[in-house]
Short mmCIF file of C-alpha atoms and ligand atoms in Angstrom, two decimals:
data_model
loop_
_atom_site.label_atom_id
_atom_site.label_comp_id
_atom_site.label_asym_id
_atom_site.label_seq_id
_atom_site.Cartn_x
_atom_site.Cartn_y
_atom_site.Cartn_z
CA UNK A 21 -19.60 25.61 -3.08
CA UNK A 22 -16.67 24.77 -5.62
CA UNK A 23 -14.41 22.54 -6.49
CA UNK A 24 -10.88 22.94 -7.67
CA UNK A 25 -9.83 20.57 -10.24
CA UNK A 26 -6.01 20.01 -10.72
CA UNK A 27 -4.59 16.89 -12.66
CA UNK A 28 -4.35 16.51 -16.57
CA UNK A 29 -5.69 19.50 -17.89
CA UNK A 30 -6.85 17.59 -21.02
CA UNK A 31 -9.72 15.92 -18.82
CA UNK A 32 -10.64 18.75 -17.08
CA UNK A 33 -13.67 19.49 -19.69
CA UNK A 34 -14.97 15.77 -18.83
CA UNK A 35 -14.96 16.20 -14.87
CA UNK A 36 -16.50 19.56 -15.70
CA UNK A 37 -19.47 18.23 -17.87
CA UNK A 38 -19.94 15.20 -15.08
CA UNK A 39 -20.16 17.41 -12.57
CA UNK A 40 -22.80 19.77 -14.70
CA UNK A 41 -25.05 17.23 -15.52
CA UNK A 42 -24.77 15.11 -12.31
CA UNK A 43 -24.41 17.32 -9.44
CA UNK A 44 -25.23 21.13 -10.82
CA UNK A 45 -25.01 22.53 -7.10
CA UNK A 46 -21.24 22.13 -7.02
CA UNK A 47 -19.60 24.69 -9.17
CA UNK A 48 -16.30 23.00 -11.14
CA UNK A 49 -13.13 25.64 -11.75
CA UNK A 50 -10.27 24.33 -13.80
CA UNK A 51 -6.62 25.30 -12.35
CA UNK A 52 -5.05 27.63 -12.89
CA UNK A 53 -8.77 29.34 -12.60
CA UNK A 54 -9.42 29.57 -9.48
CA UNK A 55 -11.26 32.29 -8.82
CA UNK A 56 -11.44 33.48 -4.91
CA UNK A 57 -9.23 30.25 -2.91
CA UNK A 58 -11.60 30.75 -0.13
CA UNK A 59 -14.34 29.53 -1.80
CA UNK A 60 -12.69 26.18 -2.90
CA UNK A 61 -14.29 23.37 -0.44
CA UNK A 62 -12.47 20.74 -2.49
CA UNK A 63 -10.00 20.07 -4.03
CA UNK A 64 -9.30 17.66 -6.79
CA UNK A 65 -5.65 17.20 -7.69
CA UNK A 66 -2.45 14.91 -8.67
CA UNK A 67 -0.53 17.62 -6.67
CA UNK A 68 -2.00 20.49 -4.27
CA UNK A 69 -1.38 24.07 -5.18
CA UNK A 70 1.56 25.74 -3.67
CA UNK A 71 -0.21 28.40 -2.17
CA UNK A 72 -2.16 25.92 -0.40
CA UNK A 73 -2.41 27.99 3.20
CA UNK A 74 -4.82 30.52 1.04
CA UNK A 75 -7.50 27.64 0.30
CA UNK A 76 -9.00 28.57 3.88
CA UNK A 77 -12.10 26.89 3.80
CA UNK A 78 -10.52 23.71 2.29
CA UNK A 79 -12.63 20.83 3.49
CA UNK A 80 -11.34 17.67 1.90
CA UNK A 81 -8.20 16.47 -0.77
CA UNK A 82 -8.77 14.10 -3.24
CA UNK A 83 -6.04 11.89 -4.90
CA UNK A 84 -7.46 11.57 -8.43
CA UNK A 85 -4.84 8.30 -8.45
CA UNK A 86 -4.74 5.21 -6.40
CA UNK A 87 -1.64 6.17 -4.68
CA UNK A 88 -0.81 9.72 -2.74
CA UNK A 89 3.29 9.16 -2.94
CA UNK A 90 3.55 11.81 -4.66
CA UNK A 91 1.81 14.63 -1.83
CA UNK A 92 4.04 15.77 1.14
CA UNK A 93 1.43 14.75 3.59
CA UNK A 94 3.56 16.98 6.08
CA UNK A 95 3.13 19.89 4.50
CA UNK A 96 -0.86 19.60 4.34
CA UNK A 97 -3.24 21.24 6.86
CA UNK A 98 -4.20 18.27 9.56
CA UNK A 99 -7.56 18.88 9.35
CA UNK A 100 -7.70 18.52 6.03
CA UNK A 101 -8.69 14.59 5.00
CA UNK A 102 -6.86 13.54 2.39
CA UNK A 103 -9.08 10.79 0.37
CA UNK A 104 -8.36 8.66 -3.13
CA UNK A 105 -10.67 7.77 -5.34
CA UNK A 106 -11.22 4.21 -5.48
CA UNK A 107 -12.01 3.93 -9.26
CA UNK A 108 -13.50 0.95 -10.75
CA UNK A 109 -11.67 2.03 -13.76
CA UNK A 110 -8.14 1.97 -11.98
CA UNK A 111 -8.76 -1.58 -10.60
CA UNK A 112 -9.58 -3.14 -14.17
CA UNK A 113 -6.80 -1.51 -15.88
CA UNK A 114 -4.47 -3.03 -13.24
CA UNK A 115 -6.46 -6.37 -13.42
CA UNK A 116 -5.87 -6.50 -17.29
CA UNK A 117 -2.23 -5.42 -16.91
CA UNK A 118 -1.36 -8.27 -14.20
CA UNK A 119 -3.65 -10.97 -15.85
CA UNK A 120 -1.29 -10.05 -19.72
CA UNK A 121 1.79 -10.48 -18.06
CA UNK A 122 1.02 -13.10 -15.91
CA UNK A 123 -0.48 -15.24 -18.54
CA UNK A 124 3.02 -14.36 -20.60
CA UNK A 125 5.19 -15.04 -18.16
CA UNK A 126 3.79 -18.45 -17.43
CA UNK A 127 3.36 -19.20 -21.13
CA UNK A 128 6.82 -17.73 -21.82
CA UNK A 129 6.13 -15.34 -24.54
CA UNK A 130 8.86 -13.50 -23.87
CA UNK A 131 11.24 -16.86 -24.68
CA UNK A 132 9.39 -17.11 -27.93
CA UNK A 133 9.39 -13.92 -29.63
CA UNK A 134 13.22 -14.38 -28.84
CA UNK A 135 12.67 -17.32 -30.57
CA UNK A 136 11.07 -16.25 -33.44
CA UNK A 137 13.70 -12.97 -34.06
CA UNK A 138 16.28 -16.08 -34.20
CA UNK A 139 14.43 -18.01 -36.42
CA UNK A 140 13.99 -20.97 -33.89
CA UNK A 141 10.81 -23.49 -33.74
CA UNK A 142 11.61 -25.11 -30.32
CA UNK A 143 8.24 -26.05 -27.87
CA UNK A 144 9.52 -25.96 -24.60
CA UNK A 145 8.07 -28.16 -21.57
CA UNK A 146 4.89 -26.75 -20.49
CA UNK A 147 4.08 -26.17 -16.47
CA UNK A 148 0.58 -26.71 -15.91
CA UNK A 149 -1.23 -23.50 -14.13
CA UNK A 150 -1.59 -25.62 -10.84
CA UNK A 151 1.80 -25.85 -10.42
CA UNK A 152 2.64 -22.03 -10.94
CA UNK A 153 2.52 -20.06 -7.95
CA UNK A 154 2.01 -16.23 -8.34
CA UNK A 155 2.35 -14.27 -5.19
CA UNK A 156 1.33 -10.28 -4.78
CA UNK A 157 2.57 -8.22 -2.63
CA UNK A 158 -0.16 -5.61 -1.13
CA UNK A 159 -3.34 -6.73 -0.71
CA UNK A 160 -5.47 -3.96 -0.87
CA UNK A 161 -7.92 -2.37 -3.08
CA UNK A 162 -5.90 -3.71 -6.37
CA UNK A 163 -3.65 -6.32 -5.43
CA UNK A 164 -7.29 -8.59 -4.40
CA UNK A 165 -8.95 -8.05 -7.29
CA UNK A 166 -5.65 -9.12 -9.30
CA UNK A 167 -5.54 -12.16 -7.14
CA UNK A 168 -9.19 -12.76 -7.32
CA UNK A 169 -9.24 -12.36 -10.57
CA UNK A 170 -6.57 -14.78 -11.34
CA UNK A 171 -7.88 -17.79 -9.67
CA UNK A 172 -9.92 -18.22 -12.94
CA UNK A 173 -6.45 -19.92 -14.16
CA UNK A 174 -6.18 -22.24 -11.21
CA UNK A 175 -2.76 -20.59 -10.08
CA UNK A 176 -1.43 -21.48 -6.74
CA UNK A 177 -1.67 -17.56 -5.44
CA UNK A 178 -0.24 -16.17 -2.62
CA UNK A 179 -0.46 -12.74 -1.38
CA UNK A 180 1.33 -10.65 1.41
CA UNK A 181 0.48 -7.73 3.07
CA UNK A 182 1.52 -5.97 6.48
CA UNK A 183 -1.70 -6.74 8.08
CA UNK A 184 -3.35 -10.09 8.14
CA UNK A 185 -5.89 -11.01 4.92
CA UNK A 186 -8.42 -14.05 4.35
CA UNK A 187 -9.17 -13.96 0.72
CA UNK A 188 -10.40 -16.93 -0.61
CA UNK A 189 -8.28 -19.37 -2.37
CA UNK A 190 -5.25 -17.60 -1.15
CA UNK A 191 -2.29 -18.33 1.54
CA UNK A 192 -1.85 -15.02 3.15
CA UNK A 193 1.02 -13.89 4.47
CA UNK A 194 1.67 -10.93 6.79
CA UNK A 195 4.16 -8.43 8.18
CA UNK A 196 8.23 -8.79 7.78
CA UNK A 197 8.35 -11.90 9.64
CA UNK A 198 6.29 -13.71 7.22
CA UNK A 199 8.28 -12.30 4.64
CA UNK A 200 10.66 -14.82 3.76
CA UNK A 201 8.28 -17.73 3.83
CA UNK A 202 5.97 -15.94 0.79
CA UNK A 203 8.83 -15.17 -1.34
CA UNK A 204 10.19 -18.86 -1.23
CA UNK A 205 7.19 -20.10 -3.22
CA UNK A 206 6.97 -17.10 -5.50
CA UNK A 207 7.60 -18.07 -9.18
CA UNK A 208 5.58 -15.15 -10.18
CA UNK A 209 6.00 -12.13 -7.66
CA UNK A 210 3.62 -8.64 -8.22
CA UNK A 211 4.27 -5.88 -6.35
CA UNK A 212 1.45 -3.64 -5.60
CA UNK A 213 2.28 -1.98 -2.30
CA UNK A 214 2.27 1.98 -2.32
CA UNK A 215 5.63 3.93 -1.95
CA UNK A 216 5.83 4.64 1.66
CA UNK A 217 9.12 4.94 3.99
CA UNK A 218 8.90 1.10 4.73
CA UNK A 219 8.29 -0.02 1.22
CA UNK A 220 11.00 2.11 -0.57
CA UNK A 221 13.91 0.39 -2.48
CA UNK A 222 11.76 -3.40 -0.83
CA UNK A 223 12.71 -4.68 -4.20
CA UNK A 224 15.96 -5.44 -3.63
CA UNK A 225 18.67 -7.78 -3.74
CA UNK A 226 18.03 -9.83 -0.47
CA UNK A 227 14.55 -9.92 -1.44
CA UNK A 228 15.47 -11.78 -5.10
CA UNK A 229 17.77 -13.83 -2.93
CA UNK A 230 14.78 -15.15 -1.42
CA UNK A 231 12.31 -15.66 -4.58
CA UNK A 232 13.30 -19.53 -6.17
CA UNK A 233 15.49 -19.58 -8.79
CA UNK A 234 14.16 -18.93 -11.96
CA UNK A 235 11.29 -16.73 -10.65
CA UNK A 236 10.33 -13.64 -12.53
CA UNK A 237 9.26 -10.16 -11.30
CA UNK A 238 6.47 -8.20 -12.21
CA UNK A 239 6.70 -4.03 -10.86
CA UNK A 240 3.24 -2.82 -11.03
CA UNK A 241 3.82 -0.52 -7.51
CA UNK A 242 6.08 2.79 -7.53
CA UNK A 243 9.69 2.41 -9.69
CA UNK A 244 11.08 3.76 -6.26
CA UNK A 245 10.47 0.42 -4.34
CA UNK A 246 13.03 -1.36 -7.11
CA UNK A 247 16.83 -0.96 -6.39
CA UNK A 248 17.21 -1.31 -10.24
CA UNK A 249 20.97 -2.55 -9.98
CA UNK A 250 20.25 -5.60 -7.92
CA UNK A 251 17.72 -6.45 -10.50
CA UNK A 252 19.99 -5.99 -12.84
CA UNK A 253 22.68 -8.49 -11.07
CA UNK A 254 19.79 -11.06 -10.44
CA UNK A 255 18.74 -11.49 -14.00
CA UNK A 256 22.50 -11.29 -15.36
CA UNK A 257 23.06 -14.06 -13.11
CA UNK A 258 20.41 -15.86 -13.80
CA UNK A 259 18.83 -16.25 -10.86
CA UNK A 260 15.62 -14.40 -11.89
CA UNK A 261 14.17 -15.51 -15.28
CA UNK A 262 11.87 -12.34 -16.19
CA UNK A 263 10.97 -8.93 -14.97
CA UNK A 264 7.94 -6.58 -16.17
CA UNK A 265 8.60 -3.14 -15.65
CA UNK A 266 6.25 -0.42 -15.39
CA UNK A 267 6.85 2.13 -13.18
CA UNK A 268 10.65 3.70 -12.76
CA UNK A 269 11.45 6.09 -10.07
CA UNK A 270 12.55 8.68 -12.81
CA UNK A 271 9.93 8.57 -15.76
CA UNK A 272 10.52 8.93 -18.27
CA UNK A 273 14.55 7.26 -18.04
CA UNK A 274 17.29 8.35 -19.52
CA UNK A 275 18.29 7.44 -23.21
CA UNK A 276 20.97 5.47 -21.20
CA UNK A 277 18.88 3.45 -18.62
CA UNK A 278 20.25 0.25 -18.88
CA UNK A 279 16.19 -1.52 -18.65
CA UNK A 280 15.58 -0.26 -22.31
CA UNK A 281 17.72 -3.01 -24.29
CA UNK A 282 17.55 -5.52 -21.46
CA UNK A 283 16.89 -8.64 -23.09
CA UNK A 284 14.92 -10.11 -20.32
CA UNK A 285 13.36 -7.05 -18.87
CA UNK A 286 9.98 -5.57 -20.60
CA UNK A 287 9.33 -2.32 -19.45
CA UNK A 288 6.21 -0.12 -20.28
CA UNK A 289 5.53 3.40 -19.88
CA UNK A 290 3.49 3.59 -16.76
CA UNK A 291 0.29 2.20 -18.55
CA UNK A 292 -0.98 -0.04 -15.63
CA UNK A 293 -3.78 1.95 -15.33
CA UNK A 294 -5.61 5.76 -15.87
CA UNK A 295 -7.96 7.43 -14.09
CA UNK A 296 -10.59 8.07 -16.33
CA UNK A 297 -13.35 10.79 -14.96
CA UNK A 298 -15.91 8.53 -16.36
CA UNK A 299 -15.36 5.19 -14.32
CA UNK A 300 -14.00 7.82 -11.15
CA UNK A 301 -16.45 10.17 -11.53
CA UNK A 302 -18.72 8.17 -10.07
CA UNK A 303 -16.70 7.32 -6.53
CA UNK A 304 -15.71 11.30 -6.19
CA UNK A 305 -19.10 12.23 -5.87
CA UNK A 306 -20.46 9.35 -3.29
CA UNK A 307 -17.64 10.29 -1.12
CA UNK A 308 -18.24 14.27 -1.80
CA UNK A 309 -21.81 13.84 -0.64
CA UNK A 310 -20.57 11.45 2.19
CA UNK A 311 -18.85 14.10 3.65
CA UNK A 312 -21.90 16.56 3.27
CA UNK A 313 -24.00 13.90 4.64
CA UNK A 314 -21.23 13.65 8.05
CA UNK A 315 -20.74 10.04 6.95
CA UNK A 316 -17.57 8.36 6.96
CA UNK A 317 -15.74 8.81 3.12
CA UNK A 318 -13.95 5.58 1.59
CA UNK A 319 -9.93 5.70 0.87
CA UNK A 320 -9.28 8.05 3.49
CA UNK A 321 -5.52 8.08 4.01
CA UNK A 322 -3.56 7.44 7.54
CA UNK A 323 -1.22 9.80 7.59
CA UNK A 324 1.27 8.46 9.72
CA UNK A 325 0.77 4.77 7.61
CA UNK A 326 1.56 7.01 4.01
CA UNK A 327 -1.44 4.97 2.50
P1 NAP B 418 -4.22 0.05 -0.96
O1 NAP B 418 -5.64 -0.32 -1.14
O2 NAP B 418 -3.87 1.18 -0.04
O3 NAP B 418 -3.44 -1.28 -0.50
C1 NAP B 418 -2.11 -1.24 -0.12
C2 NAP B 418 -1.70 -2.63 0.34
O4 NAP B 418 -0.29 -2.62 0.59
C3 NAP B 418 -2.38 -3.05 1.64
O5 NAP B 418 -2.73 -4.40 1.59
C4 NAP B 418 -1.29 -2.81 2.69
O6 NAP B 418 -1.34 -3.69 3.80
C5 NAP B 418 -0.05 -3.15 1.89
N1 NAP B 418 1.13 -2.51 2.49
C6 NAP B 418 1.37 -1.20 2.67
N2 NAP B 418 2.55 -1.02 3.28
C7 NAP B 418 3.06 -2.26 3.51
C8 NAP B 418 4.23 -2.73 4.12
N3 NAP B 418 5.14 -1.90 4.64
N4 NAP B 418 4.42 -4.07 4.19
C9 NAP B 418 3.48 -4.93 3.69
N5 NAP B 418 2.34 -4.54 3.11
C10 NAP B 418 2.13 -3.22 3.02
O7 NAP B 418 -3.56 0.42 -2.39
P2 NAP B 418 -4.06 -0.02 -3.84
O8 NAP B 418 -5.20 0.82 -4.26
O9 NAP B 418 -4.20 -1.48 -3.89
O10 NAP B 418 -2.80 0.48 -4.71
C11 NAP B 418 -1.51 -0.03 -4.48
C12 NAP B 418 -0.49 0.76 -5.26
O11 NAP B 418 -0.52 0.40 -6.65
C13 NAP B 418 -0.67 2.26 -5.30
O12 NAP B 418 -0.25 2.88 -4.11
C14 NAP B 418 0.19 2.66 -6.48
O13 NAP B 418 1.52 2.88 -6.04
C15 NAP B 418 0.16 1.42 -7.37
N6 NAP B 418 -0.56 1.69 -8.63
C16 NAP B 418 0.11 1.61 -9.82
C17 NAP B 418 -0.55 1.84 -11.01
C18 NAP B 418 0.14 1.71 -12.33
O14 NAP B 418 -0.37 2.22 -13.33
N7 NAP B 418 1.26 1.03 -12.40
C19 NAP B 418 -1.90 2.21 -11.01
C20 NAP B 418 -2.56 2.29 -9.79
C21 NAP B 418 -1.89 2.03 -8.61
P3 NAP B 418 -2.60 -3.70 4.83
O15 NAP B 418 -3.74 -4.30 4.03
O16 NAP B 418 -2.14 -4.57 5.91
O17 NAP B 418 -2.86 -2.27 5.20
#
């Protein structure tokens, strides 16, 4: 029985040595070695081979990331389950990410280091954490641990999702309908919703029109779901304070994107979070021997949803 692994091909070695010590009776093969494709039962991968109609005995897909926007779940075999792996390691990273620029948006670092390059010493009214209200958008596997995590704070949190959510300490919001009423009493809105058809380009200018004034933006999702033009107009206007950047639809951007010497947009490379085959490693093989066992594997994707 072997698995194909296909992602960064500088931690190939690692899954390779996990899988050797851990689970010896599954044979690892690094792309591009694979061997005979009809003897691949799985298939690791940030993308699926091309010659994917040769893998006959394919038995399961998994998305070594927390989203799959990047397959063409069209052009896969339907009886082929296509399953992330829901890594611990994934789920801190983005906790750490959205609790740092949280934290310095509501502390306004970003005013300050302006500050400081201009030489200024000027303390600016301070809002207390009770009275800052961060909403996330998706409420799934990352966006509840970033709103559980920040309750620590005592933010007002709010979080929206397209089904309905009880989380704890949290006014939940659901569907388009409730839309409008979330974003009115975002200062602090996180997107973590997966690129699907419906959430493409969701970042846009009607959706800004409906944060308060003075809110601040915070794209931890897919760069496609921001329409980066109306963010532009927004903070030139001054109706949105802030926005974090870390995900562009074309990464890396051009020497010319106009986000790199914004002065109130701070963009990052894509660094939310990694999947590291020693925090994922772990999740792969419970829901590899799941589906040996017949049992039902966790972060199986609905097709038709896109997540
Ligand atoms: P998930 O567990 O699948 O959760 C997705 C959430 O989004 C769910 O709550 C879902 O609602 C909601 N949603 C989906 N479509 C929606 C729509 N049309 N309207 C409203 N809500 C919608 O995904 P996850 O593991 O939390 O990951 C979320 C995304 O984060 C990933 O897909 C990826 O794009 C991004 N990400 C970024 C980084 C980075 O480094 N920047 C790292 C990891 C992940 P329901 O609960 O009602 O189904």
């Amino acid at each position: 029985m072997a698995l194909l692994y296909k992602s960064d091909p500088s931690r190939g070695p690692t899954w390779k040595a996990l899988f050797a010590e851990h689970a010896p009776d599954i044979e690892i093969r690094l792309w591009p070695d694979v061997g005979d494709p009809t003897e691949i039962r799985y298939l690791a991968a940030w993308l699926p081979p091309e010659n994917l109609a040769e893998f006959s005995n394919l038995e399961v897909i998994y998305a070594l990331s927390a989203g799959v926007d990047q397959f063409d779940l069209s052009q896969l075999p339907d009886h082929v389950p296509v399953v992330r792996v829901l890594d611990p390691g994934i789920a801190q990273g983005i906790v750490e990410y959205a609790s740092l620029t949280v934290l310095s948006l509501h502390r306004q670092v970003p005013l300050y280091l302006r500050q400081q390059h201009q030489h200024e010493w000027t303390a600016h009214a301070l809002t207390p954490a009770s009275e800052r209200r961060i909403g996330v958008m998706g409420l799934g596997n990352l966006g509840t641990a970033v709103l559980r995590h920040l309750g620590a704070y005592g933010f007002k949190r709010l979080g929206w999702a397209r089904s309905a959510h009880h989380i704890e300490g949290v006014d939940c919001y659901a569907g388009k309908a409730q839309l409008p009423a979330f974003l009115s009493q975002c200062d602090i809105l996180l997107c973590l919703l997966p690129l699907t058809d419906e959430t493409r380009g969701i970042l846009n200018a009607d959706l800004f029109a409906a944060l308060p004034s003075g809110a601040s933006v915070i794209n931890l999702g897919r760069g496609a779901q921001l329409v980066d033009a109306d963010l532009l107009t927004a903070l030139d206007s001054g109706h949105l304070d802030q926005a974090v950047i870390d995900v562009l639809e074309q990464e890396p951007p051009s020497e010319e994107h106009p986000f790199w010497d914004h002065p109130k947009i701070w963009l990052t490379p894509h660094i939310g979070a990694m999947t590291f085959p020693q925090s994922a490693f772990g999740a792969l093989l419970d829901n590899i021997r799941r589906h040996q066992r017949g049992e039902a594997m966790t972060g199986v994707i609905e097709r038709l949803r896109g997540y």
